[in-house]
Structures are given as structure tokens and as C-alpha cells.
Amino acid sequence: MEQLELWFVTGSQHLYGDETLRQVAVNSQAIASALDASPSIPLKVVFKPVLTDPAAVRNLCTEANSSPNCAGLVLWMHTFSPAKMWIGGLTSLNKPIAHLHTQFNRDLPWAEIDMDFMNLNQAAHGDREAGFLHTRLRLARKVIVGHWSDSEVQARLGAWARVVSAWHDMQGARFCRFGDNMREVSVTEGNKVSAEMKFGFSVNTYGVGDLVQVLDAVSDAEIDALCAEYEAIYEVAPELKKGGDHHESLRYGARQEIGIERFLTTGGFKGYTTTFEDLHGLKQLPGLASQRLMAKGYGFGAEGDWKTSALLRFMKVVAEGLPGGTSFMEDYTYHMDPAGPQVLGAHMLEICPSIASAKPKLEIHPLGIGGKDDPVRLVFDAPAGPALNATLVDLGNRFRLIVNEVNAVVPAHPLPNLPVARALWECKPDFKTALASWIYAGGAHHTGFSYSVTTEHLRDFAEIAGIEIVVIDADTKLESLRNELRWNEVYYHLAPGIGR
């Protein structure tokens, strides 16, 4: 994020004269500087010269398209800015847009206000002119309303800045599948060509044997150093420590982490998938390695689930520097007590320690499937707090992003025999409505689970990507959501044919 920029772009026109335009520029620079200094906005906000004619707009948009550091544009019309002059530039722009509907002054100067003031401060209708054109162009954008000094306005712009940063990261991103999809599973499949067209990332398969060659080249010294790191930061089971009966299993887990990360780094990958049905040449399913690599920011999906791997990487970038954590997750089993039904989320091994409530334990246990050696893994509980689950599914004619807001809770009873990391949560609006809504919407069993990514972030993502989003929250009514799904079916069938 330190390298990325938001360009603050102001619209006006020559009708008001040079003196007014000079004041527009001074005011715009002041707003850009204030936004740049805001702790809520993680990207650098860069003032750009005031735009007053079609050629300037087109040139600015062309410059933005070619800039490797420009993540998005924040548009504001200080005065009236005839919107026809924006058509050429906006129709060629390929960077995300936020429309900030604000004005320089917060309060009206009641005693001094005159027509010079009115001519200078015309955002009230200048932004409406811009808004009409954006709608006429079917332009995806985020509209933020309020004074630029308002903390809520800055927070919303900051949330959008995180999303455009993650979107920037996704463009040209590469994801690696070690092996193929888990056999006969439907929801983890999808159209990778459509995904690259829609989201900008590519997914390709690499043989597990290619990975094994990299693992075999890892040195004992590298493994020694990583095992020492494990003992320094985790509560390591005695049998895994040096001299313990299963120390070699820990060393092999370290070899996997080093080897997979080296493979990803060499290939420029931002995430990957595995499947326990294709472990040719591997002694263990990579559990510890996947947990640790997620904590470093890589996307991950089990059973070949490349959509969740890409979504998780996106969520990791959005959440950078925020409190909480973000992990691959699976709705595993239920506590169906009518007095308080809950969902127990876990996976065979691969839950990210960024969501651990305390120091994780590094343990070894039988897996029971896959036919390989017992794998090492980090075991922990997730903390209580507001969170969400998000999944990305391919419906054939479109992608759908599904979000369920939840409250994570501390288990009422210990789980001494559950040898995996886990999270427990209560769904909004309630257990039955949330689960029925998720199933009607076609939600997958794999998700990105996060304490730091919000529904607003994911709405902004869906807007930029031009995909459907279905949100299940405290206000959800099942029959209303079912109608929404029906209406969306029609809309997304017609939308590609709606002309400008």
C-alpha cells in the first residue's frame, strides 16, 4: 500500500474566470492534503490539476491507466463541470472510481454569502451533473457523501482505498494449483477463463512432482533454522522437539513450508491450492506449511479451490494492518441446540494462525484420509467478536459473492480431542435464516473468514469487479432474499446487453 496512490481529481470549467479557477485549485489541494494526512486512508492521496475541458480529462484518464502506482481516482466537482466533457476520458478509464460528493466549506457563511460564493461553491449541483453521466454510462463507482473533514467520510474512503489496493494486487496475479480439483466436487470448480476476464488473475495447474523437486533441494540448515523458529513462537508438543519420536515429521513440515514458499516466490504466485487426492511424492498433506503461508499473506484453497484462494488473497490485502485476522475456513459441523445454535468452522488442517486467540500449539495427529504420514499442524481456538464469511461461486453465466455476517463466540466447553484449529460462530440474522439463505444462494462450503474485512469492503469489491453480491446480515428476511435472487437472475441476464 505504501507505493499506491489515489488521484484526487477536481472538475470545473472556464466559465467562471481565472480567479475562480485559481481558488478551486487551492481548495482542492487543501482537501487532497487533508485526506492524505488522514490515518483512516492507507494510500497516498495525490492532487491532480483541475480539469476544465475534454482533452484534459482524456489525458488524465490515459495517464491513470498507464500509471503503475495509481490504484484509483477520487472525483469531485468543485463548481459546475459540464459532464459531456468527461465522456471520452471516463469511457476509456480502467481504474476504479470513487465519487466524493462534498464541498470545500462545511458551513454556509450566512452573513457574507453572495453570488461570488455561490459561483465558486457549486458542488451541490455540479456533482449531480457528474452523477447523471456516471449513471448514464453505467459506470461502476462508490459514492461517498459528506464533508471531507468528517471522520465517517474519511473512513468510508479509507475502506474503498483498501479495496482498490487489493484490486490492484489482483490484476495480473498468478495462482497455482498443485494437482487438480478434488474428484467429483462441483463448487470448487469454475471457469478460469471467465475469472481471468472478470477479475484479472490467472490460475494454472502444476504437477505435485514439480513441487517435490523443490522440496528435495531444501537444505538441512534451512530446516534447522525454521524448526528453531517454531519452538520460539509456538507451544511445540514434546514428541515434535529435537530428540522426540516425531521430530522428523516436524522437519518434513518445515521442508514443505520452505519448498512451497520457494516455488511460489520463484513463479510469482500470490496463492495456491492443494488436494489430499493428489499428494504424489509428498509424505504429508501440507498443513503447517499452508497455515504459515496464509499468515504471510498468500491465498489458499483446499481441494483445488482456486476461487477461495484468490478471494482469500484479496481479503488479506484489504485487511493489511487492521486488527483481527483472516483465514481460509469451512463450515464443518453444527451445534443445533434450539436455545443457541452455532456453526463450528474448521478444516482438516489449514486454518490461518492470524485468527488464533492465544499462542497456537504445534501438534501431530493422524489425518485419517489421504493415505499419507501423520501431518503436523497448529491447533488453536479463534477469539470472540464480529466477523464474516465470504465465498465466491461460479454460476455459469456470472460470478456471485456471498457474505454472511456472524458473531464468533468462545466455546462453552473445551474440545480436548479435536486436533485442528477452529472457530465457533453464531449466524446473523439467525441460524435457520442464514443457512437457508446461504444454500438458496448457492454458497460454497469453503470461505474466507475474517474479523477485519467488512461487508462494505466486499460490496466495494463487487462493484469494481461488476459481479453480483448477496449479503446475509441482521436485516435479512428469507423470502425477500429469495426474491432478490430471482430478480438478480433476470438483471444479470439482461445487464450485458444494456447499451450506453
Short mmCIF file of C-alpha atoms in Angstrom, two decimals, residues 105-465:
data_model
loop_
_atom_site.label_atom_id
_atom_site.label_comp_id
_atom_site.label_asym_id
_atom_site.label_seq_id
_atom_site.Cartn_x
_atom_site.Cartn_y
_atom_site.Cartn_z
CA ASN A 105 -16.71 24.85 3.20
CA ARG A 106 -18.59 22.91 5.82
CA ASP A 107 -20.95 25.73 6.93
CA LEU A 108 -22.67 28.46 5.00
CA PRO A 109 -21.29 31.94 5.75
CA TRP A 110 -24.78 33.24 6.44
CA ALA A 111 -23.96 36.94 6.77
CA GLU A 112 -21.41 37.16 3.94
CA ILE A 113 -22.79 34.78 1.33
CA ASP A 114 -23.09 36.39 -2.13
CA MET A 115 -23.14 35.30 -5.77
CA ASP A 116 -19.35 35.05 -5.96
CA PHE A 117 -19.53 32.49 -3.16
CA MET A 118 -22.37 30.68 -4.94
CA ASN A 119 -20.45 30.50 -8.22
CA LEU A 120 -17.37 29.11 -6.51
CA ASN A 121 -19.11 26.51 -4.35
CA GLN A 122 -21.44 24.65 -6.69
CA ALA A 123 -20.75 21.03 -5.81
CA ALA A 124 -24.39 20.60 -4.78
CA HIS A 125 -25.41 20.61 -8.42
CA GLY A 126 -22.02 20.10 -10.07
CA ASP A 127 -21.82 16.61 -8.57
CA ARG A 128 -25.38 15.89 -9.66
CA GLU A 129 -24.39 16.66 -13.24
CA ALA A 130 -21.47 14.27 -12.86
CA GLY A 131 -23.64 11.67 -11.18
CA PHE A 132 -26.11 11.66 -14.06
CA LEU A 133 -23.36 10.96 -16.55
CA HIS A 134 -21.85 8.22 -14.40
CA THR A 135 -25.26 6.57 -14.25
CA ARG A 136 -25.84 7.13 -17.97
CA LEU A 137 -22.52 5.41 -18.67
CA ARG A 138 -23.43 2.56 -16.30
CA LEU A 139 -20.17 3.45 -14.56
CA ALA A 140 -19.22 1.34 -11.56
CA ARG A 141 -18.27 3.65 -8.71
CA LYS A 142 -18.60 4.30 -4.98
CA VAL A 143 -20.48 7.43 -3.95
CA ILE A 144 -19.45 8.98 -0.62
CA VAL A 145 -21.43 11.94 0.72
CA GLY A 146 -20.39 14.38 3.43
CA HIS A 147 -17.83 16.99 4.33
CA TRP A 148 -14.28 15.92 3.59
CA SER A 149 -13.22 16.56 7.20
CA ASP A 150 -15.88 14.19 8.57
CA SER A 151 -14.27 11.10 10.13
CA GLU A 152 -17.04 8.88 8.75
CA VAL A 153 -16.39 10.18 5.22
CA GLN A 154 -12.67 9.55 5.60
CA ALA A 155 -13.33 6.06 6.99
CA ARG A 156 -15.52 5.15 4.02
CA LEU A 157 -12.95 6.48 1.59
CA GLY A 158 -10.30 4.56 3.51
CA ALA A 159 -12.31 1.36 3.21
CA TRP A 160 -12.55 1.90 -0.55
CA ALA A 161 -8.82 2.62 -0.70
CA ARG A 162 -8.12 -0.79 0.84
CA VAL A 163 -10.33 -2.45 -1.74
CA VAL A 164 -8.74 -0.71 -4.72
CA SER A 165 -5.35 -1.66 -3.31
CA ALA A 166 -6.43 -5.30 -3.26
CA TRP A 167 -7.94 -4.94 -6.74
CA HIS A 168 -4.65 -3.51 -7.97
CA ASP A 169 -2.89 -6.50 -6.41
CA MET A 170 -5.27 -8.89 -8.19
CA GLN A 171 -4.54 -7.54 -11.68
CA GLY A 172 -2.10 -9.95 -13.29
CA ALA A 173 -1.89 -12.07 -10.13
CA ARG A 174 -0.99 -15.73 -10.61
CA PHE A 175 -2.41 -18.64 -8.63
CA CYS A 176 -1.00 -22.15 -8.64
CA ARG A 177 -2.94 -25.40 -8.33
CA PHE A 178 -0.85 -28.29 -7.12
CA GLY A 179 -2.78 -31.07 -8.75
CA ASP A 180 -6.36 -30.69 -9.91
CA ASN A 181 -9.76 -30.42 -8.27
CA MET A 182 -10.97 -32.86 -5.62
CA ARG A 183 -12.71 -35.57 -7.64
CA GLU A 184 -16.44 -35.16 -8.28
CA VAL A 185 -16.73 -31.91 -6.26
CA SER A 186 -18.72 -29.19 -8.06
CA VAL A 187 -18.47 -25.92 -6.14
CA THR A 188 -14.66 -25.76 -6.17
CA GLU A 189 -14.69 -25.97 -9.97
CA GLY A 190 -15.26 -22.97 -12.20
CA ASN A 191 -14.37 -21.26 -15.44
CA LYS A 192 -10.81 -19.99 -15.12
CA VAL A 193 -11.01 -18.13 -18.44
CA SER A 194 -14.08 -16.22 -17.28
CA ALA A 195 -12.37 -15.50 -13.98
CA GLU A 196 -9.33 -14.00 -15.68
CA MET A 197 -11.57 -11.85 -17.87
CA LYS A 198 -13.61 -10.64 -14.89
CA PHE A 199 -11.02 -10.34 -12.12
CA GLY A 200 -7.65 -10.11 -13.84
CA PHE A 201 -5.92 -13.09 -12.20
CA SER A 202 -4.85 -16.36 -13.82
CA VAL A 203 -4.94 -19.91 -12.48
CA ASN A 204 -2.80 -22.76 -13.79
CA THR A 205 -2.04 -26.29 -12.64
CA TYR A 206 1.42 -27.59 -11.75
CA GLY A 207 2.28 -31.19 -11.09
CA VAL A 208 2.97 -32.17 -7.50
CA GLY A 209 6.18 -33.73 -8.81
CA ASP A 210 7.39 -30.25 -9.77
CA LEU A 211 6.92 -29.21 -6.15
CA VAL A 212 8.64 -32.32 -4.80
CA GLN A 213 11.78 -31.43 -6.74
CA VAL A 214 11.90 -28.07 -4.95
CA LEU A 215 11.26 -29.71 -1.57
CA ASP A 216 14.09 -32.17 -2.11
CA ALA A 217 16.53 -29.29 -2.65
CA VAL A 218 15.82 -27.67 0.74
CA SER A 219 18.93 -27.83 2.95
CA ASP A 220 19.18 -29.23 6.47
CA ALA A 221 20.45 -25.87 7.68
CA GLU A 222 17.29 -24.14 6.43
CA ILE A 223 15.15 -26.76 8.14
CA ASP A 224 17.11 -26.42 11.40
CA ALA A 225 16.56 -22.66 11.41
CA LEU A 226 12.82 -22.94 10.76
CA CYS A 227 12.33 -25.61 13.43
CA ALA A 228 14.06 -23.29 15.90
CA GLU A 229 11.61 -20.55 14.87
CA TYR A 230 8.70 -22.90 15.51
CA GLU A 231 9.93 -23.60 19.04
CA ALA A 232 10.37 -19.89 19.70
CA ILE A 233 6.83 -18.81 18.77
CA TYR A 234 4.61 -21.87 19.29
CA GLU A 235 3.88 -24.32 22.07
CA VAL A 236 5.53 -27.34 20.45
CA ALA A 237 4.46 -30.84 21.51
CA PRO A 238 7.35 -32.72 23.19
CA GLU A 239 7.31 -35.52 20.61
CA LEU A 240 8.00 -32.96 17.87
CA LYS A 241 11.01 -31.37 19.52
CA LYS A 242 14.54 -32.42 18.77
CA GLY A 243 15.04 -35.90 20.14
CA GLY A 244 11.29 -36.60 20.18
CA ASP A 245 9.72 -39.58 18.47
CA HIS A 246 8.17 -37.42 15.72
CA HIS A 247 10.81 -34.73 15.26
CA GLU A 248 11.35 -35.88 11.68
CA SER A 249 7.69 -35.15 10.98
CA LEU A 250 8.22 -31.59 12.15
CA ARG A 251 11.31 -31.31 9.97
CA TYR A 252 9.33 -32.52 6.99
CA GLY A 253 6.64 -29.92 7.74
CA ALA A 254 9.38 -27.28 7.73
CA ARG A 255 10.70 -28.65 4.44
CA GLN A 256 7.24 -28.27 2.95
CA GLU A 257 6.90 -24.68 4.12
CA ILE A 258 10.29 -23.67 2.74
CA GLY A 259 9.76 -25.55 -0.52
CA ILE A 260 6.25 -24.32 -1.23
CA GLU A 261 7.17 -20.72 -0.46
CA ARG A 262 10.21 -21.01 -2.73
CA PHE A 263 8.04 -22.43 -5.53
CA LEU A 264 5.54 -19.60 -5.12
CA THR A 265 8.20 -16.91 -4.93
CA THR A 266 10.07 -18.21 -7.96
CA GLY A 267 6.88 -18.41 -10.00
CA GLY A 268 5.47 -15.08 -8.82
CA PHE A 269 2.36 -16.71 -7.35
CA LYS A 270 0.12 -14.99 -4.80
CA GLY A 271 -1.75 -18.09 -3.73
CA TYR A 272 -2.17 -21.79 -4.33
CA THR A 273 -4.34 -24.85 -3.79
CA THR A 274 -3.74 -28.42 -2.72
CA THR A 275 -5.85 -31.56 -2.64
CA PHE A 276 -5.36 -34.65 -0.50
CA GLU A 277 -6.29 -36.73 -3.54
CA ASP A 278 -3.07 -35.72 -5.28
CA LEU A 279 -0.08 -35.93 -2.92
CA HIS A 280 2.21 -37.89 -5.23
CA GLY A 281 5.72 -37.75 -3.79
CA LEU A 282 4.70 -35.86 -0.63
CA LYS A 283 4.89 -37.60 2.73
CA GLN A 284 2.29 -35.37 4.43
CA LEU A 285 -0.62 -33.19 3.42
CA PRO A 286 0.86 -29.67 3.76
CA GLY A 287 -0.96 -28.47 6.86
CA LEU A 288 1.53 -26.44 8.86
CA ALA A 289 3.00 -25.01 5.66
CA SER A 290 -0.38 -23.78 4.43
CA GLN A 291 -1.22 -22.26 7.81
CA ARG A 292 2.06 -20.39 7.95
CA LEU A 293 1.95 -19.22 4.33
CA MET A 294 -1.56 -17.83 4.80
CA ALA A 295 -0.23 -15.88 7.77
CA LYS A 296 2.35 -14.39 5.41
CA GLY A 297 -0.40 -13.19 3.07
CA TYR A 298 -0.71 -15.97 0.50
CA GLY A 299 -4.12 -17.09 -0.68
CA PHE A 300 -5.02 -20.74 -0.10
CA GLY A 301 -7.78 -23.10 -1.12
CA ALA A 302 -8.16 -26.76 -0.22
CA GLU A 303 -9.29 -29.49 -2.63
CA GLY A 304 -8.24 -27.39 -5.63
CA ASP A 305 -10.49 -24.46 -4.69
CA TRP A 306 -8.79 -21.68 -6.66
CA LYS A 307 -11.69 -19.21 -6.27
CA THR A 308 -11.34 -19.23 -2.49
CA SER A 309 -7.56 -18.97 -2.79
CA ALA A 310 -7.92 -15.82 -4.90
CA LEU A 311 -10.64 -14.38 -2.66
CA LEU A 312 -8.56 -15.04 0.45
CA ARG A 313 -5.55 -13.26 -1.06
CA PHE A 314 -7.83 -10.32 -1.88
CA MET A 315 -9.14 -10.24 1.68
CA LYS A 316 -5.61 -10.47 3.09
CA VAL A 317 -4.58 -7.37 1.15
CA VAL A 318 -7.72 -5.47 2.20
CA ALA A 319 -7.01 -6.34 5.85
CA GLU A 320 -3.34 -5.37 5.83
CA GLY A 321 -2.53 -3.51 9.06
CA LEU A 322 -6.03 -3.91 10.52
CA PRO A 323 -6.67 -5.68 13.85
CA GLY A 324 -8.11 -9.18 13.74
CA GLY A 325 -7.22 -11.86 11.24
CA THR A 326 -8.35 -13.56 8.04
CA SER A 327 -8.31 -17.26 7.21
CA PHE A 328 -9.44 -19.99 4.88
CA MET A 329 -12.44 -21.63 6.53
CA GLU A 330 -15.01 -24.37 6.12
CA ASP A 331 -18.43 -24.74 7.71
CA TYR A 332 -17.71 -28.13 9.21
CA THR A 333 -20.43 -29.15 11.66
CA TYR A 334 -23.26 -27.72 13.78
CA HIS A 335 -24.35 -27.32 17.38
CA MET A 336 -28.14 -27.40 16.88
CA ASP A 337 -29.36 -26.63 20.38
CA PRO A 338 -32.58 -24.63 19.83
CA ALA A 339 -31.54 -22.30 22.64
CA GLY A 340 -28.38 -21.27 20.80
CA PRO A 341 -27.45 -22.97 17.52
CA GLN A 342 -23.86 -22.46 16.35
CA VAL A 343 -21.54 -23.35 13.50
CA LEU A 344 -18.18 -24.99 14.16
CA GLY A 345 -15.74 -23.94 11.45
CA ALA A 346 -12.50 -25.81 10.83
CA HIS A 347 -10.70 -27.82 8.20
CA MET A 348 -8.55 -30.91 8.08
CA LEU A 349 -5.51 -28.76 8.89
CA GLU A 350 -5.41 -25.44 7.08
CA ILE A 351 -6.67 -22.60 9.29
CA CYS A 352 -4.56 -19.44 9.43
CA PRO A 353 -2.98 -18.59 12.81
CA SER A 354 -3.74 -14.90 12.23
CA ILE A 355 -7.11 -15.69 13.87
CA ALA A 356 -5.66 -17.51 16.90
CA SER A 357 -6.86 -16.21 20.28
CA ALA A 358 -3.70 -17.42 22.07
CA LYS A 359 -0.33 -18.99 21.31
CA PRO A 360 -1.01 -21.90 18.92
CA LYS A 361 0.04 -25.42 19.81
CA LEU A 362 2.15 -27.28 17.26
CA GLU A 363 0.99 -30.90 17.31
CA ILE A 364 0.92 -34.11 15.26
CA HIS A 365 -2.13 -36.35 14.86
CA PRO A 366 -3.43 -38.94 12.38
CA LEU A 367 -5.39 -37.48 9.47
CA GLY A 368 -7.49 -40.48 8.57
CA ILE A 369 -7.72 -39.65 4.85
CA GLY A 370 -5.17 -39.27 2.08
CA GLY A 371 -3.11 -42.34 2.96
CA LYS A 372 -0.01 -40.38 3.98
CA ASP A 373 2.05 -39.89 7.14
CA ASP A 374 0.51 -38.13 10.12
CA PRO A 375 0.81 -34.38 9.41
CA VAL A 376 1.91 -31.62 11.75
CA ARG A 377 -0.45 -28.70 12.32
CA LEU A 378 -1.15 -25.68 14.51
CA VAL A 379 -4.08 -26.15 16.90
CA PHE A 380 -5.92 -23.18 18.43
CA ASP A 381 -9.27 -21.52 19.06
CA ALA A 382 -10.40 -18.32 17.35
CA PRO A 383 -11.48 -15.40 19.55
CA ALA A 384 -14.95 -13.99 20.09
CA GLY A 385 -16.03 -10.97 18.09
CA PRO A 386 -17.88 -9.77 14.98
CA ALA A 387 -16.70 -11.48 11.82
CA LEU A 388 -17.92 -12.58 8.41
CA ASN A 389 -17.72 -15.46 5.99
CA ALA A 390 -17.46 -14.79 2.25
CA THR A 391 -17.49 -17.14 -0.71
CA LEU A 392 -17.13 -16.68 -4.45
CA VAL A 393 -19.09 -19.07 -6.68
CA ASP A 394 -19.34 -19.55 -10.43
CA LEU A 395 -22.99 -19.83 -11.53
CA GLY A 396 -22.14 -20.40 -15.18
CA ASN A 397 -23.41 -17.08 -16.51
CA ARG A 398 -21.81 -14.98 -13.74
CA PHE A 399 -19.88 -14.97 -10.50
CA ARG A 400 -21.68 -14.41 -7.22
CA LEU A 401 -20.09 -13.20 -3.99
CA ILE A 402 -21.99 -14.31 -0.88
CA VAL A 403 -21.38 -12.77 2.54
CA ASN A 404 -22.76 -13.80 5.92
CA GLU A 405 -22.10 -11.57 8.91
CA VAL A 406 -21.57 -13.61 12.08
CA ASN A 407 -20.58 -13.28 15.72
CA ALA A 408 -17.72 -15.55 16.71
CA VAL A 409 -18.04 -16.94 20.23
CA VAL A 410 -15.90 -18.80 22.73
CA PRO A 411 -16.89 -22.49 23.01
CA ALA A 412 -18.89 -23.20 26.15
CA HIS A 413 -16.98 -26.46 26.58
CA PRO A 414 -13.37 -27.50 25.90
CA LEU A 415 -12.54 -29.51 22.77
CA PRO A 416 -9.68 -31.72 24.00
CA ASN A 417 -9.99 -34.34 21.26
CA LEU A 418 -10.37 -32.04 18.25
CA PRO A 419 -6.85 -31.88 16.79
CA VAL A 420 -7.34 -28.91 14.45
CA ALA A 421 -7.68 -25.14 14.61
CA ARG A 422 -11.28 -24.00 14.81
CA ALA A 423 -13.71 -21.10 15.08
CA LEU A 424 -17.22 -21.12 16.52
CA TRP A 425 -19.84 -18.61 15.48
CA GLU A 426 -23.49 -17.62 15.55
CA CYS A 427 -25.01 -16.51 12.26
CA LYS A 428 -26.94 -13.34 11.53
CA PRO A 429 -29.85 -12.87 11.47
CA ASP A 430 -30.34 -16.32 12.97
CA PHE A 431 -29.17 -19.87 12.36
CA LYS A 432 -32.06 -21.10 10.21
CA THR A 433 -32.46 -17.98 8.09
CA ALA A 434 -28.75 -17.64 7.45
CA LEU A 435 -28.21 -21.25 6.47
CA ALA A 436 -31.28 -21.41 4.25
CA SER A 437 -30.26 -18.13 2.60
CA TRP A 438 -26.71 -19.40 2.03
CA ILE A 439 -27.98 -22.60 0.44
CA TYR A 440 -30.55 -20.84 -1.75
CA ALA A 441 -27.78 -18.50 -2.93
CA GLY A 442 -25.52 -21.45 -3.81
CA GLY A 443 -22.86 -20.62 -1.23
CA ALA A 444 -19.83 -22.91 -1.05
CA HIS A 445 -18.59 -24.79 1.99
CA HIS A 446 -15.22 -23.03 1.71
CA THR A 447 -14.99 -19.37 2.70
CA GLY A 448 -12.75 -16.51 3.62
CA PHE A 449 -13.39 -15.89 7.33
CA SER A 450 -12.34 -12.50 8.67
CA TYR A 451 -12.52 -10.30 11.75
CA SER A 452 -11.14 -7.30 9.84
CA VAL A 453 -12.70 -7.35 6.36
CA THR A 454 -16.18 -5.81 6.39
CA THR A 455 -19.28 -6.09 4.26
CA GLU A 456 -18.55 -2.58 2.95
CA HIS A 457 -15.19 -3.78 1.67
CA LEU A 458 -16.80 -6.67 -0.15
CA ARG A 459 -19.60 -4.53 -1.58
CA ASP A 460 -16.94 -2.22 -3.00
CA PHE A 461 -15.12 -5.22 -4.46
CA ALA A 462 -18.27 -6.49 -6.14
CA GLU A 463 -18.97 -3.03 -7.57
CA ILE A 464 -15.48 -2.72 -9.05
CA ALA A 465 -15.50 -6.26 -10.44
#
